[in-house]
Short mmCIF file of C-alpha atoms in Angstrom, two decimals:
data_model
loop_
_atom_site.label_atom_id
_atom_site.label_comp_id
_atom_site.label_asym_id
_atom_site.label_seq_id
_atom_site.Cartn_x
_atom_site.Cartn_y
_atom_site.Cartn_z
CA UNK A 1 0.15 0.54 -0.01
CA UNK A 2 2.95 2.36 1.52
CA UNK A 3 5.14 1.23 -2.06
CA UNK A 4 0.50 2.59 -4.19
CA UNK A 5 1.00 6.16 -2.72
CA UNK A 6 4.59 6.32 -3.31
CA UNK A 7 4.42 5.26 -6.96
CA UNK A 8 1.07 7.66 -7.15
CA UNK A 9 2.36 9.99 -5.91
CA UNK A 10 5.04 10.31 -7.53
CA UNK A 11 3.09 9.81 -11.16
CA UNK A 12 1.16 12.54 -10.71
CA UNK A 13 3.91 15.52 -9.74
CA UNK A 14 5.20 13.70 -12.82
CA UNK A 15 2.10 14.53 -15.23
CA UNK A 16 1.39 18.02 -13.18
CA UNK A 17 5.32 19.01 -14.21
CA UNK A 18 4.18 18.17 -17.65
CA UNK A 19 1.52 19.88 -18.03
CA UNK A 20 3.37 23.24 -16.51
CA UNK A 21 6.11 22.88 -18.80
CA UNK A 22 3.56 23.40 -22.00
CA UNK A 23 3.07 27.39 -21.89
CA UNK A 24 -0.25 27.87 -21.09
CA UNK A 25 -2.05 30.65 -22.17
CA UNK A 26 -3.01 32.89 -19.00
CA UNK A 27 0.62 33.10 -17.95
CA UNK A 28 1.84 34.45 -21.49
CA UNK A 29 -1.82 37.38 -21.24
CA UNK A 30 0.01 37.69 -17.47
CA UNK A 31 3.73 37.70 -18.56
CA UNK A 32 3.35 40.84 -21.81
CA UNK A 33 1.56 43.09 -18.75
CA UNK A 34 4.04 41.78 -17.04
CA UNK A 35 6.64 42.78 -19.07
CA UNK A 36 5.26 46.20 -20.82
CA UNK A 37 5.10 47.20 -16.07
CA UNK A 38 9.12 45.76 -15.87
CA UNK A 39 11.02 44.98 -18.62
CA UNK A 40 10.01 46.86 -21.49
CA UNK A 41 12.12 50.18 -20.36
CA UNK A 42 15.27 47.99 -21.52
CA UNK A 43 14.19 46.61 -23.34
CA UNK A 44 11.68 47.58 -25.86
CA UNK A 45 7.98 46.89 -27.12
CA UNK A 46 9.66 44.74 -29.61
CA UNK A 47 12.45 42.61 -27.19
CA UNK A 48 15.38 44.12 -29.34
CA UNK A 49 16.60 45.91 -26.73
CA UNK A 50 18.40 49.13 -27.35
CA UNK A 51 21.59 49.51 -29.66
CA UNK A 52 24.87 48.98 -27.01
CA UNK A 53 22.06 49.48 -23.99
CA UNK A 54 19.96 46.27 -23.84
CA UNK A 55 20.23 43.04 -25.24
CA UNK A 56 17.19 41.56 -27.32
CA UNK A 57 15.07 38.58 -26.02
CA UNK A 58 14.82 36.93 -29.20
CA UNK A 59 16.69 34.20 -30.78
CA UNK A 60 19.76 34.46 -27.67
CA UNK A 61 20.05 31.14 -25.49
CA UNK A 62 20.01 33.35 -22.43
CA UNK A 63 16.59 33.59 -23.48
CA UNK A 64 15.52 29.84 -24.59
CA UNK A 65 18.29 27.79 -23.11
CA UNK A 66 18.85 26.60 -19.25
CA UNK A 67 16.01 27.52 -17.31
CA UNK A 68 18.33 27.88 -14.21
CA UNK A 69 20.22 30.08 -15.89
CA UNK A 70 17.76 32.51 -16.63
CA UNK A 71 15.98 32.25 -13.91
CA UNK A 72 18.65 33.48 -12.57
CA UNK A 73 20.07 36.86 -14.28
CA UNK A 74 16.08 37.91 -13.27
CA UNK A 75 16.54 37.39 -9.91
CA UNK A 76 20.61 38.79 -9.31
CA UNK A 77 20.79 41.21 -11.96
CA UNK A 78 23.14 41.60 -15.00
CA UNK A 79 26.04 43.50 -13.95
CA UNK A 80 29.36 42.29 -17.15
CA UNK A 81 30.55 41.92 -20.17
CA UNK A 82 28.34 40.02 -21.95
CA UNK A 83 28.45 38.72 -25.45
CA UNK A 84 24.57 38.38 -26.68
CA UNK A 85 23.54 37.37 -31.35
CA UNK A 86 27.76 38.74 -31.69
CA UNK A 87 27.45 42.45 -29.96
CA UNK A 88 28.15 43.69 -25.96
CA UNK A 89 25.28 46.45 -23.70
CA UNK A 90 26.78 48.39 -21.24
CA UNK A 91 24.57 48.87 -19.02
CA UNK A 92 23.54 46.60 -15.70
CA UNK A 93 20.09 44.82 -15.28
CA UNK A 94 18.39 45.32 -12.20
CA UNK A 95 17.39 42.52 -10.04
CA UNK A 96 13.72 41.41 -9.89
CA UNK A 97 14.51 40.17 -6.84
CA UNK A 98 10.80 41.61 -5.59
CA UNK A 99 8.86 39.51 -7.96
CA UNK A 100 6.91 37.05 -6.88
CA UNK A 101 7.32 33.34 -7.63
CA UNK A 102 4.24 33.14 -10.06
CA UNK A 103 5.46 36.49 -11.13
CA UNK A 104 8.69 35.59 -12.63
CA UNK A 105 7.33 32.78 -14.28
CA UNK A 106 4.36 33.76 -16.56
CA UNK A 107 7.07 36.80 -17.52
CA UNK A 108 9.45 33.81 -18.54
CA UNK A 109 6.82 31.97 -20.28
CA UNK A 110 6.47 35.28 -22.15
CA UNK A 111 9.55 35.80 -23.07
CA UNK A 112 10.30 32.31 -24.15
CA UNK A 113 7.45 32.73 -26.77
CA UNK A 114 6.90 35.70 -27.80
CA UNK A 115 9.73 38.26 -30.64
CA UNK A 116 10.65 34.97 -32.22
CA UNK A 117 11.13 32.54 -29.49
CA UNK A 118 9.07 28.33 -29.22
CA UNK A 119 10.88 27.37 -25.75
CA UNK A 120 8.42 25.87 -22.65
CA UNK A 121 7.43 27.10 -20.37
CA UNK A 122 8.79 28.19 -16.27
CA UNK A 123 6.91 26.96 -13.47
CA UNK A 124 6.64 28.94 -10.20
CA UNK A 125 8.61 25.80 -8.16
CA UNK A 126 11.11 26.29 -10.62
CA UNK A 127 12.25 30.24 -9.52
CA UNK A 128 11.18 29.29 -5.53
CA UNK A 129 13.97 26.67 -6.03
CA UNK A 130 16.57 29.59 -7.68
CA UNK A 131 15.18 31.42 -5.19
CA UNK A 132 16.29 28.87 -2.73
CA UNK A 133 19.64 28.49 -4.50
CA UNK A 134 20.67 32.00 -3.74
CA UNK A 135 19.41 32.38 -0.40
CA UNK B 1 18.16 56.89 -75.21
CA UNK B 2 17.91 60.74 -73.93
CA UNK B 3 14.93 58.25 -71.46
CA UNK B 4 17.05 55.12 -70.51
CA UNK B 5 19.77 57.74 -69.51
CA UNK B 6 17.09 60.54 -67.16
CA UNK B 7 15.76 56.13 -66.49
CA UNK B 8 18.75 55.25 -65.25
CA UNK B 9 19.83 58.56 -63.44
CA UNK B 10 16.47 58.57 -61.43
CA UNK B 11 16.66 54.19 -60.66
CA UNK B 12 20.20 55.56 -59.48
CA UNK B 13 18.81 57.95 -56.94
CA UNK B 14 15.89 56.60 -55.54
CA UNK B 15 18.06 53.74 -55.15
CA UNK B 16 19.94 56.30 -53.04
CA UNK B 17 17.21 57.40 -51.27
CA UNK B 18 16.11 54.93 -50.70
CA UNK B 19 19.09 54.09 -48.39
CA UNK B 20 20.16 57.49 -47.08
CA UNK B 21 18.35 59.58 -44.84
CA UNK B 22 17.76 63.27 -45.95
CA UNK B 23 18.72 65.31 -43.40
CA UNK B 24 16.57 68.57 -43.48
CA UNK B 25 18.74 72.17 -42.77
CA UNK B 26 17.96 76.05 -42.82
CA UNK B 27 17.77 77.59 -45.22
CA UNK B 28 20.91 78.39 -47.10
CA UNK B 29 22.37 74.82 -45.30
CA UNK B 30 24.64 72.87 -48.05
CA UNK B 31 25.17 68.61 -46.49
CA UNK B 32 27.50 66.38 -47.85
CA UNK B 33 28.77 63.43 -45.94
CA UNK B 34 32.22 63.28 -46.14
CA UNK B 35 32.52 58.77 -44.48
CA UNK B 36 30.52 56.23 -43.98
CA UNK B 37 30.18 52.79 -42.55
CA UNK B 38 32.50 53.26 -40.12
CA UNK B 39 30.94 51.67 -37.29
CA UNK B 40 30.01 53.11 -34.18
CA UNK B 41 32.26 57.22 -34.90
CA UNK B 42 31.89 58.83 -30.91
CA UNK B 43 33.75 62.15 -30.32
CA UNK B 44 35.44 63.40 -33.85
CA UNK B 45 37.91 66.18 -34.02
CA UNK B 46 39.01 68.89 -37.47
CA UNK B 47 42.06 70.02 -37.29
CA UNK B 48 43.30 73.07 -38.80
CA UNK B 49 45.50 71.26 -42.04
CA UNK B 50 42.00 69.78 -42.77
CA UNK B 51 42.00 66.07 -40.85
CA UNK B 52 39.15 64.71 -39.45
CA UNK B 53 39.76 62.68 -36.57
CA UNK B 54 36.93 59.99 -35.84
CA UNK B 55 37.12 58.47 -32.02
CA UNK B 56 35.49 54.85 -32.26
CA UNK B 57 33.84 52.88 -29.73
CA UNK B 58 34.25 49.56 -31.25
CA UNK B 59 37.50 48.21 -33.61
CA UNK B 60 38.01 49.09 -37.04
CA UNK B 61 40.75 47.07 -38.86
CA UNK B 62 41.19 46.50 -35.33
CA UNK B 63 42.36 49.91 -34.70
CA UNK B 64 39.71 52.22 -32.51
CA UNK B 65 41.40 55.74 -34.31
CA UNK B 66 40.78 56.71 -38.27
CA UNK B 67 42.21 60.40 -39.48
CA UNK B 68 40.87 61.23 -42.96
CA UNK B 69 42.14 63.27 -45.23
CA UNK B 70 41.26 64.94 -47.95
CA UNK B 71 45.32 65.78 -49.44
CA UNK B 72 44.13 67.15 -52.99
CA UNK B 73 41.41 68.85 -51.26
CA UNK B 74 38.57 67.63 -54.16
CA UNK B 75 36.53 66.26 -50.78
CA UNK B 76 36.74 63.00 -51.25
CA UNK B 77 38.90 61.54 -48.42
CA UNK B 78 40.68 59.73 -50.41
CA UNK B 79 43.38 58.05 -47.30
CA UNK B 80 42.68 56.89 -43.92
CA UNK B 81 45.07 56.10 -41.28
CA UNK B 82 43.37 53.69 -38.87
CA UNK B 83 46.39 53.01 -35.68
CA UNK B 84 45.00 53.09 -31.72
CA UNK B 85 43.93 49.27 -30.08
CA UNK B 86 41.34 50.85 -28.12
CA UNK B 87 37.90 51.74 -27.78
CA UNK B 88 36.72 54.74 -26.81
CA UNK B 89 34.26 58.32 -27.44
CA UNK B 90 36.42 61.06 -26.22
CA UNK B 91 39.31 63.46 -29.35
CA UNK B 92 40.36 66.63 -28.83
CA UNK B 93 43.14 68.85 -30.80
CA UNK B 94 45.81 71.21 -29.33
CA UNK B 95 48.55 72.89 -29.86
CA UNK B 96 50.14 69.66 -31.68
CA UNK B 97 48.98 67.09 -30.23
CA UNK B 98 45.86 64.59 -30.13
CA UNK B 99 44.12 63.42 -27.77
CA UNK B 100 41.95 60.49 -26.87
CA UNK B 101 40.19 58.88 -24.64
CA UNK B 102 39.90 55.43 -24.02
CA UNK B 103 37.01 54.37 -21.20
CA UNK B 104 39.38 54.33 -18.63
CA UNK B 105 42.71 57.02 -19.63
CA UNK B 106 43.01 59.35 -21.75
CA UNK B 107 46.63 59.56 -25.09
CA UNK B 108 48.50 61.51 -26.46
CA UNK B 109 49.62 61.42 -29.63
CA UNK B 110 52.04 64.24 -31.51
CA UNK B 111 51.89 65.77 -34.64
CA UNK B 112 54.87 66.46 -36.34
CA UNK B 113 55.19 69.02 -38.88
CA UNK B 114 52.70 67.99 -41.76
CA UNK B 115 51.02 67.28 -38.75
CA UNK B 116 51.76 63.58 -39.88
CA UNK B 117 51.62 61.40 -35.53
CA UNK B 118 54.58 60.88 -35.06
CA UNK B 119 54.11 57.31 -33.66
CA UNK B 120 50.25 56.33 -34.10
CA UNK B 121 51.31 52.32 -32.74
CA UNK B 122 53.38 54.70 -28.85
CA UNK B 123 50.68 57.43 -27.61
CA UNK B 124 51.92 58.60 -24.44
CA UNK B 125 49.59 58.37 -21.23
CA UNK B 126 48.04 61.48 -20.36
CA UNK B 127 45.98 60.42 -17.31
CA UNK B 128 45.31 56.38 -15.94
CA UNK B 129 43.03 54.66 -14.33
CA UNK B 130 39.30 56.46 -14.60
CA UNK B 131 36.11 54.01 -12.90
CA UNK B 132 34.96 51.63 -15.84
CA UNK B 133 32.17 49.78 -14.41
CA UNK B 134 30.28 49.73 -18.12
CA UNK B 135 27.30 51.93 -17.38
CA UNK B 136 28.36 55.31 -18.86
CA UNK B 137 31.94 54.07 -18.94
CA UNK B 138 32.65 56.78 -21.81
CA UNK B 139 35.27 59.43 -21.52
CA UNK B 140 34.23 63.15 -23.49
CA UNK B 141 37.49 65.46 -23.04
CA UNK B 142 37.79 68.80 -23.84
CA UNK B 143 40.76 70.82 -23.45
CA UNK B 144 41.38 75.35 -22.31
CA UNK B 145 43.87 77.72 -23.93
CA UNK B 146 45.60 77.10 -20.51
CA UNK B 147 46.71 73.22 -20.98
CA UNK B 148 44.00 71.94 -19.09
CA UNK B 149 41.81 69.09 -18.65
CA UNK B 150 38.68 68.34 -18.83
CA UNK B 151 37.29 64.58 -18.24
CA UNK B 152 34.05 63.77 -17.55
CA UNK B 153 34.20 60.29 -15.98
CA UNK B 154 29.71 59.82 -15.94
CA UNK B 155 28.71 57.83 -12.77
CA UNK B 156 28.09 53.72 -13.69
CA UNK B 157 24.27 54.32 -11.68
CA UNK B 158 21.32 55.31 -12.82
CA UNK B 159 20.90 57.30 -9.40
CA UNK B 160 23.23 56.15 -6.18
CA UNK B 161 20.52 53.68 -5.48
CA UNK B 162 22.41 50.85 -3.30
CA UNK B 163 21.16 48.21 -5.95
CA UNK B 164 21.31 50.40 -9.02
CA UNK B 165 18.28 50.08 -10.87
CA UNK B 166 16.41 48.00 -8.69
CA UNK B 167 12.96 49.59 -7.32
CA UNK B 168 11.97 50.41 -4.41
CA UNK B 169 16.27 50.60 -3.48
CA UNK B 170 16.63 53.33 -1.27
CA UNK B 171 19.67 56.15 -2.84
CA UNK B 172 22.94 56.08 -0.38
CA UNK B 173 23.17 59.04 1.63
CA UNK B 174 25.87 60.82 1.10
CA UNK B 175 26.52 59.24 -2.08
CA UNK B 176 29.87 57.79 -2.38
CA UNK B 177 30.15 57.40 -6.13
CA UNK B 178 30.51 60.66 -5.90
CA UNK B 179 34.42 60.07 -4.67
CA UNK B 180 35.95 59.25 -7.76
CA UNK B 181 32.39 59.59 -10.48
CA UNK B 182 29.90 62.12 -11.71
CA UNK B 183 31.68 64.92 -11.81
CA UNK B 184 34.43 66.58 -13.97
CA UNK B 185 37.77 65.93 -13.82
CA UNK B 186 40.56 68.02 -14.29
CA UNK B 187 44.20 67.02 -15.68
CA UNK B 188 47.19 69.38 -16.80
CA UNK B 189 46.72 67.84 -20.50
CA UNK B 190 51.11 68.44 -20.87
CA UNK B 191 51.82 65.94 -18.05
CA UNK B 192 51.73 62.04 -18.43
CA UNK B 193 50.68 59.11 -15.75
CA UNK B 194 47.97 60.66 -13.81
CA UNK B 195 45.67 59.33 -11.89
CA UNK B 196 42.87 60.30 -9.73
CA UNK B 197 45.74 61.40 -7.35
CA UNK B 198 46.55 64.68 -8.69
CA UNK B 199 43.33 65.20 -10.66
CA UNK B 200 41.21 67.98 -9.62
CA UNK B 201 37.08 66.63 -8.52
CA UNK B 202 36.28 70.17 -10.73
CA UNK B 203 32.46 69.66 -10.09
CA UNK B 204 30.96 67.88 -9.64
CA UNK B 205 26.39 65.45 -9.08
CA UNK B 206 26.55 65.49 -13.20
CA UNK B 207 25.89 62.36 -13.73
CA UNK B 208 26.81 61.33 -17.28
CA UNK B 209 28.29 63.91 -18.99
CA UNK B 210 29.03 63.32 -22.41
CA UNK B 211 28.80 66.84 -24.94
CA UNK B 212 31.65 69.08 -23.41
CA UNK B 213 33.73 72.28 -24.69
CA UNK B 214 35.16 74.85 -23.45
CA UNK B 215 33.10 79.21 -24.95
CA UNK B 216 36.77 80.54 -25.96
CA UNK B 217 34.15 83.98 -25.65
CA UNK B 218 33.61 83.77 -21.50
CA UNK B 219 37.09 81.25 -21.53
CA UNK B 220 34.14 79.02 -18.48
CA UNK B 221 32.90 75.23 -19.34
CA UNK B 222 30.19 74.10 -20.92
CA UNK B 223 28.42 70.46 -19.99
CA UNK B 224 25.16 68.84 -21.34
CA UNK B 225 24.03 66.29 -18.89
CA UNK B 226 22.30 62.64 -19.49
CA UNK B 227 18.95 62.13 -16.42
CA UNK B 228 18.60 60.02 -14.11
CA UNK B 229 16.35 57.13 -15.57
CA UNK B 230 13.58 55.27 -14.30
CA UNK B 231 10.63 57.48 -12.82
CA UNK B 232 7.35 56.04 -14.17
CA UNK B 233 8.65 52.60 -13.97
CA UNK B 234 10.28 52.66 -10.42
CA UNK B 235 7.69 55.07 -9.17
CA UNK B 236 3.84 54.63 -10.85
CA UNK B 237 2.26 55.85 -8.07
CA UNK B 238 3.62 59.27 -8.80
CA UNK B 239 4.62 59.28 -12.78
CA UNK B 240 2.35 58.78 -15.19
CA UNK B 241 3.82 57.15 -18.45
CA UNK B 242 3.85 60.69 -20.24
CA UNK B 243 6.18 62.27 -17.34
CA UNK B 244 8.06 59.42 -17.33
CA UNK B 245 8.95 60.05 -20.62
CA UNK B 246 9.15 64.20 -20.85
CA UNK B 247 11.02 63.32 -17.18
CA UNK B 248 13.54 64.42 -15.80
CA UNK B 249 15.32 67.52 -18.43
CA UNK B 250 18.64 67.13 -20.21
CA UNK B 251 20.63 69.72 -19.53
CA UNK B 252 22.93 72.42 -20.10
CA UNK B 253 25.08 73.47 -17.84
CA UNK B 254 27.61 76.17 -17.27
CA UNK B 255 30.16 74.28 -14.69
CA UNK B 256 33.08 76.46 -12.36
CA UNK B 257 35.35 74.77 -10.35
CA UNK B 258 33.80 73.54 -7.24
CA UNK B 259 30.29 73.67 -8.79
CA UNK B 260 27.52 70.69 -7.92
CA UNK B 261 24.17 70.46 -10.64
CA UNK B 262 23.15 67.64 -7.35
CA UNK B 263 22.86 64.65 -8.98
CA UNK B 264 21.68 61.72 -7.26
CA UNK B 265 19.20 64.22 -4.68
CA UNK B 266 17.41 65.92 -7.15
CA UNK B 267 16.68 66.48 -11.02
CA UNK B 268 16.26 68.85 -13.18
CA UNK B 269 11.88 69.48 -14.14
CA UNK B 270 11.55 71.54 -17.28
CA UNK B 271 8.33 73.37 -16.59
CA UNK B 272 7.80 73.47 -12.28
CA UNK B 273 11.34 75.10 -13.30
CA UNK B 274 12.86 73.84 -9.63
CA UNK B 275 15.40 70.98 -8.93
CA UNK B 276 13.31 68.44 -7.74
CA UNK B 277 14.09 66.23 -4.87
CA UNK B 278 14.64 62.33 -6.43
CA UNK B 279 12.03 60.14 -4.87
CA UNK B 280 14.45 58.04 -3.69
CA UNK B 281 15.76 60.57 -1.54
CA UNK B 282 12.56 61.05 0.13
CA UNK B 283 10.94 63.09 -3.19
CA UNK B 284 7.07 63.75 -3.81
CA UNK B 285 7.16 64.79 -7.35
CA UNK B 286 7.00 68.45 -6.11
CA UNK B 287 9.98 69.18 -2.87
CA UNK B 288 12.40 70.66 -3.59
CA UNK B 289 16.54 69.32 -3.22
CA UNK B 290 19.99 70.97 -3.47
CA UNK B 291 19.42 74.14 -2.52
CA UNK B 292 22.97 74.87 -3.77
CA UNK B 293 23.77 73.10 -6.55
CA UNK B 294 23.39 75.30 -9.46
CA UNK B 295 21.04 75.75 -12.25
CA UNK B 296 21.18 74.19 -15.71
CA UNK B 297 21.01 76.76 -18.47
CA UNK B 298 18.35 74.42 -20.58
CA UNK B 299 15.90 72.25 -19.90
CA UNK B 300 15.40 69.85 -22.82
CA UNK B 301 13.18 66.75 -23.11
CA UNK B 302 13.55 63.79 -21.22
CA UNK B 303 15.94 60.95 -22.51
CA UNK B 304 16.78 62.49 -26.02
CA UNK B 305 20.49 61.57 -24.27
CA UNK B 306 22.87 65.10 -25.37
CA UNK B 307 25.98 63.31 -26.64
CA UNK B 308 27.76 66.64 -27.92
CA UNK B 309 27.98 70.00 -27.28
CA UNK B 310 30.44 72.14 -29.61
CA UNK B 311 30.52 76.16 -29.50
CA UNK B 312 30.17 77.71 -33.49
CA UNK B 313 33.35 80.38 -32.75
CA UNK B 314 32.85 79.97 -36.71
CA UNK B 315 32.26 82.66 -39.72
CA UNK B 316 31.22 80.92 -41.51
CA UNK B 317 27.88 80.26 -41.03
CA UNK B 318 25.44 83.21 -40.44
CA UNK B 319 25.90 86.25 -37.77
CA UNK B 320 22.66 84.83 -34.60
CA UNK B 321 25.60 81.23 -35.14
CA UNK B 322 28.63 82.75 -33.80
CA UNK B 323 29.33 82.12 -30.06
CA UNK B 324 25.93 79.59 -29.93
CA UNK B 325 25.81 75.78 -28.71
CA UNK B 326 25.46 73.41 -31.26
CA UNK B 327 23.98 70.45 -28.94
CA UNK B 328 23.70 66.43 -31.05
CA UNK B 329 20.94 63.97 -29.28
CA UNK B 330 22.06 60.78 -29.67
CA UNK B 331 17.90 59.96 -29.06
CA UNK B 332 16.08 58.03 -26.63
CA UNK B 333 15.90 54.80 -25.62
CA UNK B 334 13.35 55.17 -22.26
CA UNK B 335 10.81 56.73 -24.01
CA UNK B 336 8.54 53.95 -24.48
CA UNK B 337 5.49 53.13 -23.68
CA UNK B 338 5.77 56.78 -26.06
CA UNK B 339 7.59 56.18 -29.16
CA UNK B 340 10.81 57.95 -29.12
CA UNK B 341 12.46 61.11 -29.54
CA UNK B 342 15.55 62.95 -30.76
CA UNK B 343 17.99 62.02 -33.54
CA UNK B 344 18.83 64.90 -34.35
CA UNK B 345 21.17 68.68 -34.12
CA UNK B 346 20.10 71.38 -32.05
CA UNK B 347 20.86 75.20 -32.00
CA UNK B 348 20.46 76.93 -28.68
CA UNK B 349 21.78 81.25 -30.12
CA UNK B 350 23.80 82.23 -27.05
CA UNK B 351 25.84 85.97 -25.50
CA UNK B 352 27.91 85.96 -23.24
CA UNK B 353 27.77 82.21 -22.39
CA UNK B 354 24.10 83.16 -22.00
CA UNK B 355 20.93 82.00 -24.21
CA UNK B 356 19.26 84.63 -25.69
CA UNK B 357 16.61 82.58 -27.26
CA UNK B 358 14.34 79.36 -27.89
CA UNK B 359 16.12 76.33 -28.90
CA UNK B 360 15.47 74.66 -32.20
CA UNK B 361 16.03 71.53 -34.87
CA UNK B 362 19.38 72.31 -36.77
CA UNK B 363 19.69 69.52 -39.16
CA UNK B 364 16.74 66.60 -38.32
CA UNK B 365 15.91 63.84 -40.70
CA UNK B 366 18.96 61.04 -38.78
CA UNK B 367 16.71 58.11 -38.90
CA UNK B 368 15.56 57.85 -41.60
CA UNK B 369 11.64 57.81 -41.56
CA UNK B 370 10.41 59.94 -39.38
CA UNK B 371 9.57 58.24 -35.75
CA UNK B 372 11.22 55.69 -34.57
CA UNK B 373 9.96 53.46 -31.03
CA UNK B 374 13.33 51.26 -31.05
CA UNK B 375 16.59 53.51 -30.51
CA UNK B 376 17.29 50.75 -33.16
CA UNK B 377 15.67 51.08 -35.67
CA UNK B 378 16.74 54.67 -36.76
CA UNK B 379 19.08 54.44 -39.10
CA UNK B 380 21.51 57.28 -37.85
CA UNK B 381 22.38 58.92 -33.99
CA UNK B 382 24.20 62.12 -33.58
CA UNK B 383 26.26 62.15 -31.66
CA UNK B 384 29.82 63.77 -32.77
CA UNK B 385 30.09 67.26 -33.73
CA UNK B 386 33.61 69.21 -34.36
CA UNK B 387 34.66 72.35 -36.87
CA UNK B 388 36.17 73.15 -39.82
CA UNK B 389 38.74 74.94 -40.30
CA UNK B 390 36.93 77.54 -42.80
CA UNK B 391 34.22 77.53 -40.79
CA UNK B 392 31.69 74.53 -41.05
CA UNK B 393 30.09 71.99 -39.49
CA UNK B 394 30.64 68.79 -38.65
CA UNK B 395 28.17 65.81 -37.42
CA UNK B 396 28.86 61.89 -36.86
CA UNK B 397 26.45 58.40 -36.38
CA UNK B 398 27.72 56.34 -34.33
CA UNK B 399 24.58 53.29 -35.84
CA UNK B 400 25.92 53.47 -38.90
CA UNK B 401 29.26 55.79 -39.41
CA UNK B 402 28.47 58.19 -40.70
CA UNK B 403 29.88 61.29 -40.89
CA UNK B 404 29.02 64.40 -42.64
CA UNK B 405 30.07 68.46 -43.47
CA UNK B 406 27.26 70.73 -43.18
CA UNK B 407 28.19 74.31 -45.32
CA UNK B 408 26.60 77.57 -45.41
CA UNK B 409 25.86 80.59 -48.39
CA UNK B 410 24.27 83.13 -49.13
CA UNK B 411 22.02 82.83 -51.71
#
């Protein structure tokens, strides 16, 4: 019996996280509004960034690649020489640690599925896990 | 046959106009392009023999400085010399030396009697070790007739918060950045290997000066400052999107030794005509602050990025331009959700170091397509200004690497 419960709960966890990996429309809609509020001033309405200042979010490995690295950028901010698609940018990015796990998951899911990107969703649990590592 | 030629010509001009921005100027002025595709051309200087020096922010042919020479004076710069292995913004001529800056140092190159650089690969280092923390790192330079070298050291910060650009993070009191940045430092142009210790903090409370020029009519330094960002994004309860786009003003100051312009504690509000306390320091959009700080001569619309300042001392342009200021605006990136603004060269009529009338747009059309919502879409971004020996005005562009010459003929 004990064993069965473990197996069953493992299964449900599996199903839940599976379903959350495919970006859902509600998360993307919330993410779009959060993007306008928190990210657009620097990364621009079209996500293309600003020359010399802010890198683009479209077609970059930082956005569509490793989730932990992406979540880390938003939680910690970034101020080090970084080449994005062959160009360097000189402004710093602030930390957005004041956004909650759900908000960060939403905004990242949105940018991973906008500006020509297509990538799996980010879940609040993944953000929470990264946040715990930083503290 | 005639027809074919005509249509060919119109085809060619059509194609040219598709790639070339159409620059609008006041009546009587004409513009010619002297070079293109040189990358991020920042500040420029023109020597008394007509040589044009460009300081680059990305290496070109592996070098960071270009000298364009038109030896036979036919208007075509047939000879390009590339030297200097560092990127940067500042460039200036003084006596028989060329000065150029990296983001942390100032170098100089001796010119010989034929105006050639004696040793292009071995510059002398005049100043070293200046703050370079990526943000606002470019070092603009100006030299007065007495041989004092003025260097802008921009603050590597938006408004001196404990955590830069993080919403809710407080402004540090006092702002520790001001000890080594956020101002103009004065050095000697004729002394080598100067560190901060040999320099004087000439003026402070200047977030990021990119345009600076010595005014020989009144013998004072004048600067144009990039104002702070993020009022709307960080304080939506105090500033709406429009206020965030228009505030604070980009500013134009005369600065004397010891002056303080108030950054980060205040910003200039051109509508209230007041120094308003920064919200990171307890401001609410109305409270004033920094009573001892100097006031600007002009407050321009927010975020336009005044990247170059030049006092016109030539004889070629009409009388109204004499001793007035040209300012090159690089164009904004942070006025959205509003469209971006700037991307033009402005003229401020002046006498005895004071404006005598309203500023006006002198050269416009650099975006190549009217308004843009992302500066990336601007074809050109004005960045540097210089005056030639015949009184022509030179303008550089750091988006596509163009340089133009603007001349006047009364007809």
